[in-house]
Amino acid sequence: MFPLHRGRRLRTNESIRSLVRETSLSPSDFMFPMFIAEGENVQVEIPSMPGIFRRSIDLTVKEIHELFDLGIRAVNIYVKVSENLKDNTGKEAWNQDGLMQNAIRAIKAACPEMIVMPDVALDPYSIYGHDGIIGNGDVENDSTVDALVKMAVSHAQAGADFVAPSDMMDGRVLRLREGLDAVGFHNVGIMSYSAKYASAFYGPFRDALDSAPVDATEIPKDKKTYQMDYANRIEAIKEALWDVEEGADMVMVKPGIAYLDIVREVKNAVNVPVTVYHVSGEYAMIKAAAERGWLDHDKIMMEQLMCIKRAGASLISTYFAKEAAILLNK
């Protein structure tokens, strides 16, 4: 009771505030999403994501060394494949000489201690831009899962430390675990996108990979039949618990800032690390506002990352990873 209790005593100066601070950030809290393109010496900035590039494997490896030197220990990688390699089966996704597989091998050869978590979903390989195989006017669940198992095994064979299924098909974590174990990859982990919402925040990401659903009357116009309804909370807890029961080593909530209530609910419900994806739209909004002088870029960046950690994230996948690590190292 006032005047015996004065909260401001613990806010008097930065020294005391740092002593009692409940949450902290370090570069090892971050995972950096990377976009990989065909070719050599290729670096193309993504217009809707200033400062983020599609890079060829050679330049990606150079960036990996810079990230590791900053203290970042994990990358989540995505590929932009040629149009002529896309179809409705996704077969290029498990090509052992494919772009993703070659990228994994190159990263692990150059920096063995960097944890590589390749994306497992068919949208970069689909002529329809969906995360699975289209049949009877919708995304087929079970045939898609069969394809994802082949994809994940090929990633493990290339040297991936974790596979990261982002597709939201039912039962895929169990099938992936069984498929990996069957060929001896018992120590390859699964970071499951457990609560991935059908969000409008993904627009710049789809620009980066040219992976938005195509506009065709015979297929779903969006991903709402498999990604979650953003009105739902209990469903996220259920999905995360199911994935843990099926063998997920980590679970993910995506997007980040707009879903911190879900992060905390999932954190309270599961006994595995919770990853949060601070997504492309959230990144783009800060960049756009900062360019106009409406917000202080670095202060907003660090505040949002701290809030994600405070909500319960063990690992934050963020396009700000490099910039934030540079600031933290200062």
Short mmCIF file of N, CA and C in Angstrom, two decimals, residues 76 78 93 118-126 129-134 138-152 155 163-177 190-198 202 205-206 222-228 239 243 246 252 254 277:
data_model
loop_
_atom_site.label_atom_id
_atom_site.label_comp_id
_atom_site.label_asym_id
_atom_site.label_seq_id
_atom_site.Cartn_x
_atom_site.Cartn_y
_atom_site.Cartn_z
N ASN A 76 16.04 -20.51 -41.07
CA ASN A 76 14.86 -21.17 -41.65
C ASN A 76 14.89 -20.84 -43.14
N TYR A 78 13.97 -21.08 -47.35
CA TYR A 78 12.90 -21.21 -48.34
C TYR A 78 13.53 -21.05 -49.72
N ALA A 93 10.26 -31.19 -54.96
CA ALA A 93 10.54 -30.94 -53.55
C ALA A 93 11.45 -31.99 -52.93
N PRO A 118 14.90 -26.32 -42.86
CA PRO A 118 14.23 -26.04 -44.13
C PRO A 118 12.72 -26.14 -44.03
N ASP A 119 12.06 -25.31 -44.80
CA ASP A 119 10.60 -25.33 -44.86
C ASP A 119 10.11 -26.60 -45.54
N VAL A 120 9.08 -27.20 -44.97
CA VAL A 120 8.45 -28.38 -45.57
C VAL A 120 7.01 -28.03 -45.92
N ALA A 121 6.79 -27.72 -47.18
CA ALA A 121 5.45 -27.43 -47.73
C ALA A 121 5.61 -27.40 -49.24
N LEU A 122 4.53 -27.61 -49.96
CA LEU A 122 4.62 -27.75 -51.41
C LEU A 122 4.37 -26.46 -52.19
N ASP A 123 4.01 -25.38 -51.50
CA ASP A 123 3.62 -24.18 -52.25
C ASP A 123 4.71 -23.63 -53.18
N PRO A 124 6.02 -23.69 -52.83
CA PRO A 124 7.00 -23.20 -53.81
C PRO A 124 7.09 -24.06 -55.07
N TYR A 125 6.57 -25.29 -54.99
CA TYR A 125 6.69 -26.25 -56.08
C TYR A 125 5.37 -26.47 -56.82
N SER A 126 4.31 -25.79 -56.36
CA SER A 126 2.97 -26.04 -56.88
C SER A 126 2.59 -25.05 -57.97
N GLY A 129 0.11 -22.76 -56.24
CA GLY A 129 0.48 -21.91 -55.12
C GLY A 129 -0.06 -22.38 -53.79
N HIS A 130 -0.56 -23.60 -53.73
CA HIS A 130 -1.07 -24.14 -52.48
C HIS A 130 -0.03 -25.03 -51.81
N ASP A 131 -0.25 -25.29 -50.52
CA ASP A 131 0.72 -26.04 -49.73
C ASP A 131 0.63 -27.55 -49.95
N GLY A 132 -0.26 -27.99 -50.81
CA GLY A 132 -0.42 -29.41 -51.04
C GLY A 132 -0.92 -29.71 -52.44
N ILE A 133 -1.26 -30.97 -52.63
CA ILE A 133 -1.71 -31.47 -53.93
C ILE A 133 -3.20 -31.20 -54.10
N ILE A 134 -3.56 -30.63 -55.23
CA ILE A 134 -4.96 -30.30 -55.50
C ILE A 134 -5.66 -31.51 -56.12
N ASP A 138 -9.94 -29.23 -53.96
CA ASP A 138 -9.41 -28.82 -52.66
C ASP A 138 -8.01 -29.40 -52.51
N VAL A 139 -7.36 -29.05 -51.40
CA VAL A 139 -6.03 -29.60 -51.10
C VAL A 139 -6.22 -30.95 -50.43
N GLU A 140 -5.71 -32.00 -51.06
CA GLU A 140 -5.83 -33.35 -50.50
C GLU A 140 -4.90 -33.50 -49.31
N ASN A 141 -5.43 -33.97 -48.22
CA ASN A 141 -4.62 -34.09 -47.01
C ASN A 141 -3.61 -35.23 -47.09
N ASP A 142 -4.09 -36.46 -47.29
CA ASP A 142 -3.24 -37.62 -47.10
C ASP A 142 -2.19 -37.78 -48.20
N SER A 143 -2.56 -37.50 -49.44
CA SER A 143 -1.56 -37.58 -50.51
C SER A 143 -0.52 -36.48 -50.35
N THR A 144 -0.93 -35.33 -49.83
CA THR A 144 0.04 -34.26 -49.54
C THR A 144 1.01 -34.70 -48.47
N VAL A 145 0.50 -35.34 -47.42
CA VAL A 145 1.39 -35.80 -46.35
C VAL A 145 2.40 -36.81 -46.88
N ASP A 146 1.98 -37.70 -47.77
CA ASP A 146 2.92 -38.64 -48.39
C ASP A 146 4.06 -37.90 -49.07
N ALA A 147 3.71 -36.83 -49.79
CA ALA A 147 4.73 -36.03 -50.47
C ALA A 147 5.63 -35.31 -49.48
N LEU A 148 5.06 -34.82 -48.40
CA LEU A 148 5.85 -34.11 -47.40
C LEU A 148 6.87 -35.02 -46.72
N VAL A 149 6.51 -36.29 -46.53
CA VAL A 149 7.46 -37.23 -45.94
C VAL A 149 8.67 -37.40 -46.86
N LYS A 150 8.43 -37.55 -48.16
CA LYS A 150 9.54 -37.66 -49.10
C LYS A 150 10.41 -36.40 -49.06
N MET A 151 9.76 -35.27 -48.98
CA MET A 151 10.46 -33.99 -48.94
C MET A 151 11.33 -33.90 -47.68
N ALA A 152 10.76 -34.22 -46.53
CA ALA A 152 11.49 -34.12 -45.27
C ALA A 152 12.67 -35.08 -45.23
N HIS A 155 15.48 -33.68 -47.14
CA HIS A 155 16.15 -32.62 -46.39
C HIS A 155 17.11 -33.21 -45.36
N VAL A 163 13.38 -30.39 -39.57
CA VAL A 163 12.48 -30.08 -40.67
C VAL A 163 11.35 -29.25 -40.09
N ALA A 164 10.81 -28.35 -40.91
CA ALA A 164 9.85 -27.37 -40.41
C ALA A 164 8.58 -27.40 -41.26
N PRO A 165 7.66 -28.33 -40.98
CA PRO A 165 6.42 -28.40 -41.76
C PRO A 165 5.51 -27.21 -41.51
N SER A 166 5.23 -26.45 -42.57
CA SER A 166 4.41 -25.25 -42.47
C SER A 166 3.08 -25.40 -43.18
N ASP A 167 2.73 -26.61 -43.55
CA ASP A 167 1.60 -26.89 -44.45
C ASP A 167 0.26 -26.93 -43.76
N MET A 168 0.22 -27.29 -42.49
CA MET A 168 -1.01 -27.43 -41.69
C MET A 168 -1.91 -28.58 -42.14
N MET A 169 -1.33 -29.62 -42.73
CA MET A 169 -2.10 -30.83 -43.00
C MET A 169 -2.29 -31.61 -41.70
N ASP A 170 -3.41 -32.32 -41.60
CA ASP A 170 -3.66 -33.12 -40.41
C ASP A 170 -2.75 -34.35 -40.39
N GLY A 171 -2.18 -34.64 -39.23
CA GLY A 171 -1.41 -35.85 -39.03
C GLY A 171 -0.03 -35.85 -39.61
N ARG A 172 0.43 -34.72 -40.11
CA ARG A 172 1.71 -34.78 -40.83
C ARG A 172 2.89 -34.92 -39.88
N VAL A 173 2.79 -34.45 -38.66
CA VAL A 173 3.93 -34.57 -37.74
C VAL A 173 4.22 -36.04 -37.43
N LEU A 174 3.17 -36.82 -37.15
CA LEU A 174 3.37 -38.24 -36.88
C LEU A 174 3.97 -38.95 -38.08
N ARG A 175 3.43 -38.67 -39.27
CA ARG A 175 3.95 -39.32 -40.47
C ARG A 175 5.40 -38.90 -40.75
N LEU A 176 5.73 -37.65 -40.51
CA LEU A 176 7.11 -37.21 -40.70
C LEU A 176 8.05 -37.90 -39.72
N ARG A 177 7.61 -38.00 -38.47
CA ARG A 177 8.45 -38.67 -37.47
C ARG A 177 8.68 -40.13 -37.85
N ILE A 190 11.77 -32.02 -35.46
CA ILE A 190 10.62 -31.45 -36.16
C ILE A 190 10.18 -30.19 -35.42
N MET A 191 10.25 -29.07 -36.12
CA MET A 191 9.66 -27.83 -35.62
C MET A 191 8.37 -27.60 -36.39
N SER A 192 7.27 -27.88 -35.75
CA SER A 192 5.99 -27.84 -36.45
C SER A 192 5.34 -26.46 -36.38
N TYR A 193 4.89 -25.97 -37.52
CA TYR A 193 4.03 -24.79 -37.55
C TYR A 193 2.65 -25.26 -37.07
N SER A 194 2.45 -25.23 -35.77
CA SER A 194 1.25 -25.84 -35.18
C SER A 194 0.05 -24.92 -35.26
N ALA A 195 0.25 -23.66 -34.91
CA ALA A 195 -0.84 -22.68 -34.96
C ALA A 195 -0.49 -21.63 -36.01
N LYS A 196 -0.70 -22.02 -37.27
CA LYS A 196 -0.44 -21.11 -38.38
C LYS A 196 -1.78 -20.61 -38.89
N TYR A 197 -1.99 -19.32 -38.71
CA TYR A 197 -3.28 -18.72 -39.04
C TYR A 197 -3.35 -18.27 -40.50
N ALA A 198 -4.56 -18.28 -41.04
CA ALA A 198 -4.81 -17.77 -42.39
C ALA A 198 -4.82 -16.24 -42.29
N TYR A 202 0.94 -12.25 -44.52
CA TYR A 202 1.93 -13.03 -45.27
C TYR A 202 2.21 -12.49 -46.67
N PHE A 205 5.87 -12.12 -47.99
CA PHE A 205 6.51 -13.43 -48.11
C PHE A 205 6.14 -14.09 -49.43
N ARG A 206 4.88 -14.02 -49.79
CA ARG A 206 4.44 -14.64 -51.05
C ARG A 206 5.01 -13.91 -52.25
N ASP A 222 -8.00 -19.26 -51.47
CA ASP A 222 -7.11 -18.93 -50.37
C ASP A 222 -6.76 -20.21 -49.62
N LYS A 223 -6.13 -20.07 -48.46
CA LYS A 223 -5.64 -21.23 -47.72
C LYS A 223 -6.45 -21.51 -46.46
N LYS A 224 -7.69 -21.04 -46.44
CA LYS A 224 -8.49 -21.13 -45.22
C LYS A 224 -9.01 -22.53 -44.92
N THR A 225 -8.91 -23.47 -45.87
CA THR A 225 -9.35 -24.83 -45.56
C THR A 225 -8.29 -25.61 -44.79
N TYR A 226 -7.08 -25.04 -44.67
CA TYR A 226 -6.06 -25.73 -43.87
C TYR A 226 -5.37 -24.82 -42.86
N GLN A 227 -5.16 -23.56 -43.17
CA GLN A 227 -4.65 -22.65 -42.15
C GLN A 227 -5.78 -22.21 -41.23
N MET A 228 -5.44 -21.78 -40.01
CA MET A 228 -6.45 -21.57 -38.98
C MET A 228 -7.20 -20.25 -39.12
N GLU A 239 -4.27 -27.83 -31.57
CA GLU A 239 -3.34 -28.19 -32.64
C GLU A 239 -1.93 -28.38 -32.09
N ASP A 243 0.28 -31.89 -32.06
CA ASP A 243 1.59 -31.99 -32.68
C ASP A 243 2.64 -32.52 -31.70
N GLU A 246 2.23 -36.13 -31.42
CA GLU A 246 2.69 -36.82 -32.63
C GLU A 246 4.21 -36.81 -32.77
N MET A 252 5.25 -23.97 -33.31
CA MET A 252 5.34 -22.56 -33.72
C MET A 252 3.96 -21.93 -33.75
N LYS A 254 2.23 -18.57 -35.60
CA LYS A 254 2.47 -17.65 -36.72
C LYS A 254 1.14 -17.02 -37.13
N TYR A 277 6.90 -16.86 -35.23
CA TYR A 277 7.32 -16.29 -36.52
C TYR A 277 6.83 -14.84 -36.59
#
